[in-house]
PDB file of C-alpha atoms in Angstrom:
ATOM      1  CA  LEU A   1      36.654 -97.990 -99.743  1.00  0.00           C
ATOM      2  CA  VAL A   2      40.031 -96.315 -99.634  1.00  0.00           C
ATOM      3  CA  ALA A   3      42.891 -98.518 -98.922  1.00  0.00           C
ATOM      4  CA  VAL A   4      44.993 -96.729 -95.988  1.00  0.00           C
ATOM      5  CA  ALA A   5      48.555 -97.551 -96.139  1.00  0.00           C
ATOM      6  CA  PRO A   6      49.893 -98.927 -93.289  1.00  0.00           C
ATOM      7  CA  ALA A   7      52.085 -96.718 -91.003  1.00  0.00           C
ATOM      8  CA  VAL A   8      55.940 -96.756 -90.969  1.00  0.00           C
ATOM      9  CA  PRO A   9      57.126 -96.921 -87.963  1.00  0.00           C
ATOM     10  CA  LYS A  10      59.760 -94.481 -87.243  1.00  0.00           C
ATOM     11  CA  VAL A  11      63.343 -95.803 -86.107  1.00  0.00           C
ATOM     12  CA  PRO A  12      64.424 -94.510 -83.479  1.00  0.00           C
ATOM     13  CA  ILE A  13      67.795 -91.931 -83.923  1.00  0.00           C
ATOM     14  CA  ASP A  14      70.388 -93.027 -81.672  1.00  0.00           C
ATOM     15  CA  PHE A  15      71.962 -89.911 -80.679  1.00  0.00           C
ATOM     16  CA  ALA A  16      74.572 -91.297 -78.229  1.00  0.00           C
ATOM     17  CA  LEU A  17      75.653 -94.139 -80.815  1.00  0.00           C
ATOM     18  CA  ILE A  18      76.560 -90.930 -83.796  1.00  0.00           C
ATOM     19  CA  ALA A  19      77.892 -88.873 -80.767  1.00  0.00           C
ATOM     20  CA  TYR A  20      80.407 -92.427 -80.300  1.00  0.00           C
ATOM     21  CA  PHE A  21      81.138 -92.318 -83.720  1.00  0.00           C
ATOM     22  CA  ALA A  22      81.784 -88.584 -84.067  1.00  0.00           C
ATOM     23  CA  PHE A  23      84.300 -88.396 -81.133  1.00  0.00           C
ATOM     24  CA  TRP A  24      85.921 -91.700 -81.905  1.00  0.00           C
ATOM     25  CA  TYR A  25      86.963 -90.292 -85.663  1.00  0.00           C
ATOM     26  CA  LEU A  26      87.817 -86.772 -83.912  1.00  0.00           C
ATOM     27  CA  GLY A  27      89.808 -88.553 -81.065  1.00  0.00           C
ATOM     28  CA  ASN A  28      91.930 -90.596 -83.393  1.00  0.00           C
ATOM     29  CA  TYR A  29      92.396 -88.022 -85.766  1.00  0.00           C
ATOM     30  CA  TYR A  30      93.576 -85.054 -83.147  1.00  0.00           C
ATOM     31  CA  TYR A  31      95.499 -87.892 -81.367  1.00  0.00           C
ATOM     32  CA  ASN A  32      97.778 -88.796 -84.799  1.00  0.00           C
ATOM     33  CA  ILE A  33      98.267 -85.104 -85.245  1.00  0.00           C
ATOM     34  CA  ALA A  34      99.116 -84.404 -81.744  1.00  0.00           C
ATOM     35  CA  ASN A  35     101.346 -87.388 -81.495  1.00  0.00           C
ATOM     36  CA  LYS A  36     103.355 -86.563 -84.904  1.00  0.00           C
ATOM     37  CA  MET A  37     104.093 -83.157 -83.509  1.00  0.00           C
ATOM     38  CA  CYS A  38     105.348 -83.891 -80.110  1.00  0.00           C
ATOM     39  CA  LEU A  39     107.572 -86.425 -81.550  1.00  0.00           C
ATOM     40  CA  LYS A  40     109.193 -84.323 -83.925  1.00  0.00           C
ATOM     41  CA  ALA A  41     109.773 -81.510 -81.709  1.00  0.00           C
ATOM     42  CA  ALA A  42     111.473 -83.911 -79.698  1.00  0.00           C
ATOM     43  CA  GLY A  43     113.928 -85.106 -82.385  1.00  0.00           C
ATOM     44  CA  GLY A  44     111.648 -87.828 -83.997  1.00  0.00           C
ATOM     45  CA  LYS A  45     112.883 -91.533 -83.846  1.00  0.00           C
ATOM     46  CA  ASN A  46     116.467 -90.151 -82.344  1.00  0.00           C
ATOM     47  CA  GLY A  47     114.426 -88.341 -79.268  1.00  0.00           C
ATOM     48  CA  TYR A  48     112.612 -89.841 -76.892  1.00  0.00           C
ATOM     49  CA  PRO A  49     109.531 -92.119 -78.614  1.00  0.00           C
ATOM     50  CA  MET A  50     109.763 -94.636 -75.548  1.00  0.00           C
ATOM     51  CA  THR A  51     109.285 -91.554 -73.015  1.00  0.00           C
ATOM     52  CA  ILE A  52     106.489 -90.363 -75.045  1.00  0.00           C
ATOM     53  CA  GLY A  53     104.888 -93.315 -75.714  1.00  0.00           C
ATOM     54  CA  VAL A  54     104.796 -94.660 -71.850  1.00  0.00           C
ATOM     55  CA  LEU A  55     104.164 -91.139 -70.460  1.00  0.00           C
ATOM     56  CA  GLN A  56     100.714 -91.070 -72.764  1.00  0.00           C
ATOM     57  CA  LEU A  57      99.658 -94.143 -71.121  1.00  0.00           C
ATOM     58  CA  GLY A  58     100.481 -92.642 -67.752  1.00  0.00           C
ATOM     59  CA  VAL A  59      98.183 -89.738 -68.688  1.00  0.00           C
ATOM     60  CA  GLY A  60      95.678 -92.103 -69.545  1.00  0.00           C
ATOM     61  CA  VAL A  61      95.932 -94.079 -65.783  1.00  0.00           C
ATOM     62  CA  LEU A  62      95.472 -90.061 -64.578  1.00  0.00           C
ATOM     63  CA  TYR A  63      92.105 -90.009 -66.263  1.00  0.00           C
ATOM     64  CA  ALA A  64      91.438 -93.610 -65.008  1.00  0.00           C
ATOM     65  CA  LEU A  65      92.030 -92.819 -61.247  1.00  0.00           C
ATOM     66  CA  PHE A  66      90.330 -89.392 -61.431  1.00  0.00           C
ATOM     67  CA  LEU A  67      87.116 -90.984 -62.705  1.00  0.00           C
ATOM     68  CA  TRP A  68      87.575 -93.718 -60.099  1.00  0.00           C
ATOM     69  CA  ALA A  69      87.823 -91.001 -57.305  1.00  0.00           C
ATOM     70  CA  ALA A  70      85.059 -88.622 -58.641  1.00  0.00           C
ATOM     71  CA  PRO A  71      81.574 -88.880 -56.906  1.00  0.00           C
ATOM     72  CA  ASP A  72      79.195 -90.733 -59.324  1.00  0.00           C
ATOM     73  CA  ALA A  73      81.788 -90.586 -61.890  1.00  0.00           C
ATOM     74  CA  ARG A  74      82.533 -94.281 -62.544  1.00  0.00           C
ATOM     75  CA  LYS A  75      82.091 -97.403 -60.279  1.00  0.00           C
ATOM     76  CA  THR A  76      85.160 -99.025 -59.294  1.00  0.00           C
ATOM     77  CA  PRO A  77      85.982-102.806 -60.572  1.00  0.00           C
ATOM     78  CA  LYS A  78      85.532-105.494 -57.779  1.00  0.00           C
ATOM     79  CA  VAL A  79      88.664-107.721 -59.342  1.00  0.00           C
ATOM     80  CA  THR A  80      90.628-110.151 -57.625  1.00  0.00           C
ATOM     81  CA  LYS A  81      94.202-110.842 -57.487  1.00  0.00           C
ATOM     82  CA  ASP A  82      93.516-113.937 -60.194  1.00  0.00           C
ATOM     83  CA  ASP A  83      91.737-111.235 -62.170  1.00  0.00           C
ATOM     84  CA  ILE A  84      94.929-108.866 -62.186  1.00  0.00           C
ATOM     85  CA  VAL A  85      97.065-111.953 -62.987  1.00  0.00           C
ATOM     86  CA  LYS A  86      94.892-112.784 -65.935  1.00  0.00           C
ATOM     87  CA  MET A  87      94.708-109.125 -66.967  1.00  0.00           C
ATOM     88  CA  LEU A  88      98.700-109.217 -67.425  1.00  0.00           C
ATOM     89  CA  PRO A  89      99.213-110.680 -70.959  1.00  0.00           C
ATOM     90  CA  VAL A  90      96.411-107.945 -72.345  1.00  0.00           C
ATOM     91  CA  GLY A  91      98.128-105.556 -70.645  1.00  0.00           C
ATOM     92  CA  PHE A  92     101.320-106.528 -71.774  1.00  0.00           C
ATOM     93  CA  CYS A  93     100.552-106.557 -75.639  1.00  0.00           C
ATOM     94  CA  ALA A  94      98.860-103.311 -75.282  1.00  0.00           C
ATOM     95  CA  MET A  95     101.575-101.686 -73.945  1.00  0.00           C
ATOM     96  CA  GLY A  96     103.935-103.158 -76.932  1.00  0.00           C
ATOM     97  CA  ALA A  97     101.302-102.302 -79.518  1.00  0.00           C
ATOM     98  CA  HIS A  98     101.308 -98.840 -78.464  1.00  0.00           C
ATOM     99  CA  CYS A  99     104.924 -98.300 -78.332  1.00  0.00           C
ATOM    100  CA  PHE A 100     106.013 -99.872 -81.316  1.00  0.00           C
ATOM    101  CA  SER A 101     103.001 -97.937 -82.765  1.00  0.00           C
ATOM    102  CA  VAL A 102     104.722 -94.571 -81.599  1.00  0.00           C
ATOM    103  CA  PHE A 103     108.371 -95.688 -83.114  1.00  0.00           C
ATOM    104  CA  ALA A 104     106.780 -96.260 -86.452  1.00  0.00           C
ATOM    105  CA  LEU A 105     105.348 -92.908 -86.398  1.00  0.00           C
ATOM    106  CA  SER A 106     108.412 -91.219 -85.217  1.00  0.00           C
ATOM    107  CA  ALA A 107     110.162 -92.938 -87.715  1.00  0.00           C
ATOM    108  CA  GLY A 108     107.772 -92.268 -91.001  1.00  0.00           C
ATOM    109  CA  ALA A 109     104.907 -90.665 -91.912  1.00  0.00           C
ATOM    110  CA  VAL A 110     101.591 -90.962 -90.360  1.00  0.00           C
ATOM    111  CA  SER A 111      99.847 -91.933 -93.164  1.00  0.00           C
ATOM    112  CA  PHE A 112     102.391 -94.679 -94.088  1.00  0.00           C
ATOM    113  CA  GLY A 113     102.265 -96.094 -90.498  1.00  0.00           C
ATOM    114  CA  GLN A 114      98.534 -95.898 -90.445  1.00  0.00           C
ATOM    115  CA  ILE A 115      98.645 -97.828 -93.860  1.00  0.00           C
ATOM    116  CA  VAL A 116     101.028-100.543 -92.227  1.00  0.00           C
ATOM    117  CA  LYS A 117      98.821-100.788 -89.517  1.00  0.00           C
ATOM    118  CA  ALA A 118      95.624-101.381 -91.521  1.00  0.00           C
ATOM    119  CA  ALA A 119      97.585-104.994 -92.390  1.00  0.00           C
ATOM    120  CA  GLU A 120      96.490-105.850 -88.865  1.00  0.00           C
ATOM    121  CA  PRO A 121      94.055-108.701 -89.737  1.00  0.00           C
ATOM    122  CA  ALA A 122      96.791-110.582 -91.506  1.00  0.00           C
ATOM    123  CA  PHE A 123      98.759-110.981 -88.446  1.00  0.00           C
ATOM    124  CA  ALA A 124      95.455-111.758 -86.307  1.00  0.00           C
ATOM    125  CA  ALA A 125      94.859-114.323 -88.911  1.00  0.00           C
ATOM    126  CA  VAL A 126      98.144-116.169 -88.454  1.00  0.00           C
ATOM    127  CA  ILE A 127      98.109-116.302 -84.836  1.00  0.00           C
ATOM    128  CA  SER A 128      95.103-116.998 -83.856  1.00  0.00           C
ATOM    129  CA  THR A 129      95.135-120.242 -86.251  1.00  0.00           C
ATOM    130  CA  PHE A 130      98.374-121.522 -85.468  1.00  0.00           C
ATOM    131  CA  LEU A 131      99.001-120.273 -81.920  1.00  0.00           C
ATOM    132  CA  TYR A 132      95.569-120.346 -80.976  1.00  0.00           C
ATOM    133  CA  GLY A 133      93.667-123.226 -82.624  1.00  0.00           C
ATOM    134  CA  ARG A 134      91.130-120.721 -84.283  1.00  0.00           C
ATOM    135  CA  SER A 135      90.255-121.476 -87.845  1.00  0.00           C
ATOM    136  CA  ILE A 136      89.406-118.863 -90.526  1.00  0.00           C
ATOM    137  CA  SER A 137      87.844-119.992 -93.910  1.00  0.00           C
ATOM    138  CA  THR A 138      89.362-120.011 -97.119  1.00  0.00           C
ATOM    139  CA  ALA A 139      87.403-116.667 -98.177  1.00  0.00           C
ATOM    140  CA  LYS A 140      89.289-114.571 -95.310  1.00  0.00           C
ATOM    141  CA  TRP A 141      92.775-116.222 -96.291  1.00  0.00           C
ATOM    142  CA  LEU A 142      92.193-114.883-100.164  1.00  0.00           C
ATOM    143  CA  CYS A 143      90.871-111.246 -99.012  1.00  0.00           C
ATOM    144  CA  LEU A 144      94.524-111.244 -96.913  1.00  0.00           C
ATOM    145  CA  ILE A 145      95.820-110.938-100.263  1.00  0.00           C
ATOM    146  CA  PRO A 146      94.984-107.347-101.333  1.00  0.00           C
ATOM    147  CA  VAL A 147      95.749-106.054 -98.050  1.00  0.00           C
ATOM    148  CA  ILE A 148      99.637-107.114 -98.374  1.00  0.00           C
ATOM    149  CA  GLY A 149      99.170-106.224-101.528  1.00  0.00           C
ATOM    150  CA  GLY A 150      98.015-102.760-101.236  1.00  0.00           C
ATOM    151  CA  VAL A 151     100.850-102.497 -98.104  1.00  0.00           C
ATOM    152  CA  ILE A 152     103.680-103.036-100.383  1.00  0.00           C
ATOM    153  CA  LEU A 153     101.906-101.179-103.650  1.00  0.00           C
ATOM    154  CA  ALA A 154     101.882 -97.952-101.028  1.00  0.00           C
ATOM    155  CA  SER A 155     105.581 -98.769 -99.577  1.00  0.00           C
ATOM    156  CA  VAL A 156     106.439 -98.469-103.202  1.00  0.00           C
ATOM    157  CA  LYS A 157     106.098 -94.590-103.733  1.00  0.00           C
ATOM    158  CA  GLU A 158     106.234 -93.695-100.045  1.00  0.00           C
ATOM    159  CA  LEU A 159     108.645 -90.811-100.387  1.00  0.00           C
ATOM    160  CA  ASP A 160     109.104 -90.820 -95.952  1.00  0.00           C
ATOM    161  CA  PHE A 161     109.757 -94.519 -96.132  1.00  0.00           C
ATOM    162  CA  ALA A 162     111.858 -96.124 -93.703  1.00  0.00           C
ATOM    163  CA  TRP A 163     112.958 -99.423 -92.484  1.00  0.00           C
ATOM    164  CA  ALA A 164     111.979 -98.701 -88.634  1.00  0.00           C
ATOM    165  CA  ALA A 165     108.689 -97.294 -89.416  1.00  0.00           C
ATOM    166  CA  LEU A 166     107.683-100.529 -91.339  1.00  0.00           C
ATOM    167  CA  ILE A 167     109.483-102.761 -89.022  1.00  0.00           C
ATOM    168  CA  SER A 168     107.818-100.884 -85.957  1.00  0.00           C
ATOM    169  CA  ALA A 169     104.311-100.684 -87.591  1.00  0.00           C
ATOM    170  CA  CYS A 170     104.548-104.115 -88.207  1.00  0.00           C
ATOM    171  CA  ILE A 171     106.014-105.774 -84.478  1.00  0.00           C
ATOM    172  CA  ALA A 172     103.055-103.336 -83.466  1.00  0.00           C
ATOM    173  CA  ASN A 173     100.377-105.162 -85.542  1.00  0.00           C
ATOM    174  CA  LEU A 174     101.784-108.191 -84.045  1.00  0.00           C
ATOM    175  CA  PHE A 175     101.162-107.110 -80.391  1.00  0.00           C
ATOM    176  CA  ALA A 176      97.945-106.025 -81.792  1.00  0.00           C
ATOM    177  CA  ALA A 177      96.630-109.470 -82.845  1.00  0.00           C
ATOM    178  CA  PHE A 178      98.156-111.175 -79.504  1.00  0.00           C
ATOM    179  CA  LYS A 179      96.003-108.859 -77.641  1.00  0.00           C
ATOM    180  CA  GLY A 180      93.348-109.170 -79.558  1.00  0.00           C
ATOM    181  CA  ALA A 181      93.259-113.103 -78.948  1.00  0.00           C
ATOM    182  CA  GLU A 182      94.288-112.726 -75.181  1.00  0.00           C
ATOM    183  CA  ASN A 183      91.625-110.349 -74.475  1.00  0.00           C
ATOM    184  CA  LYS A 184      89.025-113.010 -75.946  1.00  0.00           C
ATOM    185  CA  LYS A 185      90.458-115.698 -73.824  1.00  0.00           C
ATOM    186  CA  LEU A 186      90.392-113.001 -70.780  1.00  0.00           C
ATOM    187  CA  MET A 187      86.446-112.209 -71.669  1.00  0.00           C
ATOM    188  CA  ASP A 188      85.478-116.103 -71.583  1.00  0.00           C
ATOM    189  CA  ALA A 189      86.882-116.547 -67.935  1.00  0.00           C
ATOM    190  CA  PRO A 190      83.850-117.122 -66.152  1.00  0.00           C
ATOM    191  CA  GLY A 191      82.253-114.504 -63.971  1.00  0.00           C
ATOM    192  CA  ILE A 192      85.633-111.784 -64.603  1.00  0.00           C
ATOM    193  CA  LYS A 193      83.010-109.343 -66.580  1.00  0.00           C
ATOM    194  CA  ASP A 194      80.438-108.640 -63.755  1.00  0.00           C
ATOM    195  CA  ARG A 195      83.508-108.150 -61.339  1.00  0.00           C
ATOM    196  CA  ILE A 196      85.370-105.393 -64.070  1.00  0.00           C
ATOM    197  CA  GLY A 197      81.762-103.774 -64.325  1.00  0.00           C
ATOM    198  CA  SER A 198      82.078-101.935 -67.563  1.00  0.00           C
ATOM    199  CA  VAL A 199      84.028-101.340 -70.826  1.00  0.00           C
ATOM    200  CA  GLY A 200      85.259 -98.255 -69.243  1.00  0.00           C
ATOM    201  CA  ASN A 201      86.878 -99.981 -66.408  1.00  0.00           C
ATOM    202  CA  GLN A 202      88.359-102.933 -68.653  1.00  0.00           C
ATOM    203  CA  PHE A 203      90.194-100.200 -70.744  1.00  0.00           C
ATOM    204  CA  ALA A 204      91.408 -98.134 -67.215  1.00  0.00           C
ATOM    205  CA  LEU A 205      92.469-101.883 -65.833  1.00  0.00           C
ATOM    206  CA  THR A 206      94.544-102.278 -69.122  1.00  0.00           C
ATOM    207  CA  THR A 207      95.916 -98.949 -69.332  1.00  0.00           C
ATOM    208  CA  ILE A 208      97.221 -99.046 -65.964  1.00  0.00           C
ATOM    209  CA  ILE A 209      98.659-102.521 -66.448  1.00  0.00           C
ATOM    210  CA  SER A 210     100.460-101.276 -70.085  1.00  0.00           C
ATOM    211  CA  PHE A 211     102.117 -98.476 -68.270  1.00  0.00           C
ATOM    212  CA  LEU A 212     103.397-100.423 -65.320  1.00  0.00           C
ATOM    213  CA  PHE A 213     105.079-102.869 -67.887  1.00  0.00           C
ATOM    214  CA  GLY A 214     105.920-100.115 -69.856  1.00  0.00           C
ATOM    215  CA  LEU A 215     108.150 -98.050 -66.979  1.00  0.00           C
ATOM    216  CA  PRO A 216     111.255-100.378 -66.909  1.00  0.00           C
ATOM    217  CA  LEU A 217     111.198-100.805 -70.679  1.00  0.00           C
ATOM    218  CA  LEU A 218     111.253 -96.973 -70.713  1.00  0.00           C
ATOM    219  CA  ILE A 219     114.372 -96.974 -68.254  1.00  0.00           C
ATOM    220  CA  LEU A 220     116.181 -99.527 -69.579  1.00  0.00           C
ATOM    221  CA  LYS A 221     115.723 -97.606 -73.330  1.00  0.00           C
ATOM    222  CA  GLU A 222     116.011 -93.980 -72.848  1.00  0.00           C
ATOM    223  CA  GLY A 223     116.268 -93.912 -68.706  1.00  0.00           C
ATOM    224  CA  HIS A 224     119.549 -92.073 -69.285  1.00  0.00           C
ATOM    225  CA  LYS A 225     117.830 -89.208 -71.199  1.00  0.00           C
ATOM    226  CA  TRP A 226     115.408 -88.548 -68.728  1.00  0.00           C
ATOM    227  CA  GLY A 227     117.001 -85.455 -67.195  1.00  0.00           C
ATOM    228  CA  GLY A 228     117.333 -84.105 -71.319  1.00  0.00           C
ATOM    229  CA  PHE A 229     113.349 -85.157 -71.762  1.00  0.00           C
ATOM    230  CA  VAL A 230     112.338 -82.939 -68.759  1.00  0.00           C
ATOM    231  CA  GLU A 231     114.501 -80.275 -69.730  1.00  0.00           C
ATOM    232  CA  LEU A 232     113.142 -80.285 -73.468  1.00  0.00           C
ATOM    233  CA  ALA A 233     109.330 -80.435 -71.428  1.00  0.00           C
ATOM    234  CA  LYS A 234     110.233 -77.527 -69.593  1.00  0.00           C
ATOM    235  CA  SER A 235     111.593 -75.360 -72.440  1.00  0.00           C
ATOM    236  CA  ASN A 236     109.511 -76.501 -75.255  1.00  0.00           C
ATOM    237  CA  SER A 237     105.604 -76.301 -75.227  1.00  0.00           C
ATOM    238  CA  ILE A 238     105.031 -78.316 -78.290  1.00  0.00           C
ATOM    239  CA  VAL A 239     106.532 -81.070 -76.494  1.00  0.00           C
ATOM    240  CA  ALA A 240     104.658 -80.421 -73.137  1.00  0.00           C
ATOM    241  CA  THR A 241     101.388 -79.562 -74.835  1.00  0.00           C
ATOM    242  CA  ASN A 242     100.984 -82.687 -77.379  1.00  0.00           C
ATOM    243  CA  LEU A 243     102.333 -85.216 -74.645  1.00  0.00           C
ATOM    244  CA  ILE A 244      99.347 -84.543 -72.375  1.00  0.00           C
ATOM    245  CA  THR A 245      96.794 -83.938 -75.168  1.00  0.00           C
ATOM    246  CA  SER A 246      97.712 -87.142 -77.314  1.00  0.00           C
ATOM    247  CA  GLY A 247      97.411 -89.118 -74.136  1.00  0.00           C
ATOM    248  CA  LEU A 248      94.443 -87.965 -73.374  1.00  0.00           C
ATOM    249  CA  TYR A 249      92.982 -88.460 -76.873  1.00  0.00           C
ATOM    250  CA  PHE A 250      94.416 -92.109 -77.460  1.00  0.00           C
ATOM    251  CA  TYR A 251      92.458 -92.490 -73.858  1.00  0.00           C
ATOM    252  CA  LEU A 252      88.929 -91.474 -75.175  1.00  0.00           C
ATOM    253  CA  TYR A 253      89.211 -92.590 -78.515  1.00  0.00           C
ATOM    254  CA  ASN A 254      90.269 -95.852 -77.585  1.00  0.00           C
ATOM    255  CA  GLU A 255      87.192 -96.097 -75.117  1.00  0.00           C
ATOM    256  CA  LEU A 256      84.683 -94.664 -77.217  1.00  0.00           C
ATOM    257  CA  ALA A 257      85.755 -97.269 -79.999  1.00  0.00           C
ATOM    258  CA  THR A 258      85.192 -99.885 -77.228  1.00  0.00           C
ATOM    259  CA  LEU A 259      81.643 -98.269 -76.665  1.00  0.00           C
ATOM    260  CA  THR A 260      80.497 -97.993 -80.134  1.00  0.00           C
ATOM    261  CA  ILE A 261      81.924-101.862 -81.019  1.00  0.00           C
ATOM    262  CA  LYS A 262      79.561-102.766 -78.169  1.00  0.00           C
ATOM    263  CA  LYS A 263      76.667-100.606 -79.790  1.00  0.00           C
ATOM    264  CA  THR A 264      76.859-102.103 -83.287  1.00  0.00           C
ATOM    265  CA  ASN A 265      76.880-104.961 -85.359  1.00  0.00           C
ATOM    266  CA  ALA A 266      80.051-106.439 -87.617  1.00  0.00           C
ATOM    267  CA  VAL A 267      78.975-105.040 -90.918  1.00  0.00           C
ATOM    268  CA  THR A 268      78.877-101.207 -89.263  1.00  0.00           C
ATOM    269  CA  GLN A 269      81.932-101.783 -87.307  1.00  0.00           C
ATOM    270  CA  SER A 270      84.297-102.844 -90.512  1.00  0.00           C
ATOM    271  CA  VAL A 271      82.407 -99.960 -92.685  1.00  0.00           C
ATOM    272  CA  ALA A 272      83.193 -97.545 -89.402  1.00  0.00           C
ATOM    273  CA  ASN A 273      86.607 -98.628 -89.244  1.00  0.00           C
ATOM    274  CA  THR A 274      87.492 -98.165 -92.662  1.00  0.00           C
ATOM    275  CA  ALA A 275      86.247 -95.262 -93.185  1.00  0.00           C
ATOM    276  CA  LYS A 276      88.058 -93.906 -89.888  1.00  0.00           C
ATOM    277  CA  ARG A 277      91.709 -94.990 -91.438  1.00  0.00           C
ATOM    278  CA  VAL A 278      90.653 -93.225 -94.467  1.00  0.00           C
ATOM    279  CA  ILE A 279      89.890 -89.967 -92.690  1.00  0.00           C
ATOM    280  CA  VAL A 280      93.086 -90.278 -90.530  1.00  0.00           C
ATOM    281  CA  ILE A 281      94.949 -90.993 -93.666  1.00  0.00           C
ATOM    282  CA  ILE A 282      94.417 -88.537 -95.703  1.00  0.00           C
ATOM    283  CA  GLY A 283      93.534 -85.843 -93.094  1.00  0.00           C
ATOM    284  CA  VAL A 284      96.776 -85.912 -91.376  1.00  0.00           C
ATOM    285  CA  ALA A 285      98.727 -86.114 -93.973  1.00  0.00           C
ATOM    286  CA  LEU A 286      96.879 -82.878 -95.603  1.00  0.00           C
ATOM    287  CA  VAL A 287      97.381 -81.166 -91.889  1.00  0.00           C
ATOM    288  CA  LEU A 288     101.108 -82.568 -91.507  1.00  0.00           C
ATOM    289  CA  GLY A 289     102.094 -81.926 -95.393  1.00  0.00           C
ATOM    290  CA  GLU A 290     102.899 -85.409 -95.713  1.00  0.00           C
ATOM    291  CA  SER A 291     103.043 -87.215 -99.537  1.00  0.00           C
ATOM    292  CA  LEU A 292     100.204 -88.279-101.418  1.00  0.00           C
ATOM    293  CA  ASP A 293     101.446 -89.517-104.245  1.00  0.00           C
ATOM    294  CA  PRO A 294      98.531 -91.365-106.583  1.00  0.00           C
ATOM    295  CA  ILE A 295     100.651 -94.871-106.031  1.00  0.00           C
ATOM    296  CA  LYS A 296     100.034 -94.445-102.215  1.00  0.00           C
ATOM    297  CA  LEU A 297      96.627 -93.658-102.547  1.00  0.00           C
ATOM    298  CA  LEU A 298      95.917 -96.721-104.842  1.00  0.00           C
ATOM    299  CA  GLY A 299      97.819 -98.899-102.568  1.00  0.00           C
ATOM    300  CA  CYS A 300      96.236 -97.569 -99.420  1.00  0.00           C
ATOM    301  CA  SER A 301      92.960 -97.996-101.083  1.00  0.00           C
ATOM    302  CA  ILE A 302      93.380-101.507-101.960  1.00  0.00           C
ATOM    303  CA  GLY A 303      94.722-102.325 -98.459  1.00  0.00           C
ATOM    304  CA  ILE A 304      92.123-100.845 -96.660  1.00  0.00           C
ATOM    305  CA  GLY A 305      89.353-102.004 -98.963  1.00  0.00           C
ATOM    306  CA  GLY A 306      91.166-105.517 -98.355  1.00  0.00           C
ATOM    307  CA  VAL A 307      90.268-104.994 -94.652  1.00  0.00           C
ATOM    308  CA  MET A 308      86.641-104.328 -94.966  1.00  0.00           C
ATOM    309  CA  LEU A 309      86.271-107.277 -97.401  1.00  0.00           C
ATOM    310  CA  TYR A 310      87.868-109.468 -94.990  1.00  0.00           C
ATOM    311  CA  SER A 311      85.582-108.099 -92.214  1.00  0.00           C
ATOM    312  CA  LEU A 312      82.380-108.979 -94.376  1.00  0.00           C
ATOM    313  CA  ILE A 313      83.136-111.802 -96.521  1.00  0.00           C
ATOM    314  CA  ASP A 314      82.077-114.859 -94.255  1.00  0.00           C
ATOM    315  CA  LYS A 315      78.941-113.270 -94.239  1.00  0.00           C
ATOM    316  CA  ILE A 316      78.560-112.589 -98.085  1.00  0.00           C
ATOM    317  CA  VAL A 317      79.880-115.684 -98.773  1.00  0.00           C
ATOM    318  CA  TYR A 318      78.491-117.903 -96.093  1.00  0.00           C
ATOM    319  CA  GLY A 319      75.500-116.205 -94.602  1.00  0.00           C
ATOM    320  CA  LYS A 320      77.509-116.183 -91.295  1.00  0.00           C
TER     321      LYS A 320
END
């Protein structure tokens, strides 16, 4: 008798997930390029970074409203007034994270800003432990050493180093860490997921709230320059075009990132995030002609490697 090998079951290819990854990466990549071009054409850190950051959120709001208004595009959420109140902290933190990221990218190189932003887990660890009473393992604390060390090493040889970029990126990390903690608390509230309806609706509502929080800050910080910005946008197509495209890229890649995370496990997410940062840092630096000093690349590698290890260490050490 001839032994017949058991048939190996075919694993279906998830083309939707592949598309999510592809457009998430592309959206993030093109957002960083369009955002930097807009900021540069508008005068950099001395121009209109707050105006650009808030209006990017405004572009996302228009897109979200369009999807709700268009027939059969997306069901509107059934949230209550209390639900909106509970979402306010998430929206405020999302606004802060985005606007301070824009400040950082207006003050220094995109690659440098992305390297500093890779240190977000360090901020999340401190905030979740000391303010939200959540504990993280000793192994994770130790993983923060290469994360912080890599950022410091990359900063040493950064030709476009600016304290404004470093401080703004750190504040953006702080807001992002608070946003993550508040979002977790929000999603634990009974019934709110059902009333929101979908991941897309959740991001749309957060963007609308972020935009509304950003408007008074725009008026306070750069309201006196609004006329100048309008004239600049009318006369300079680089500003106007890249403002709109960067706003759309920002909204779409963030929504796709959320959808991708919903369809994958923790290991896939950490590898995907690591790969995304590497692609954005190197790709954008090449396109925009930013410095890629060997020490900067080494620091970048150590920092991002530390972030990936931070995501996986509990599974490696404790099997959970």
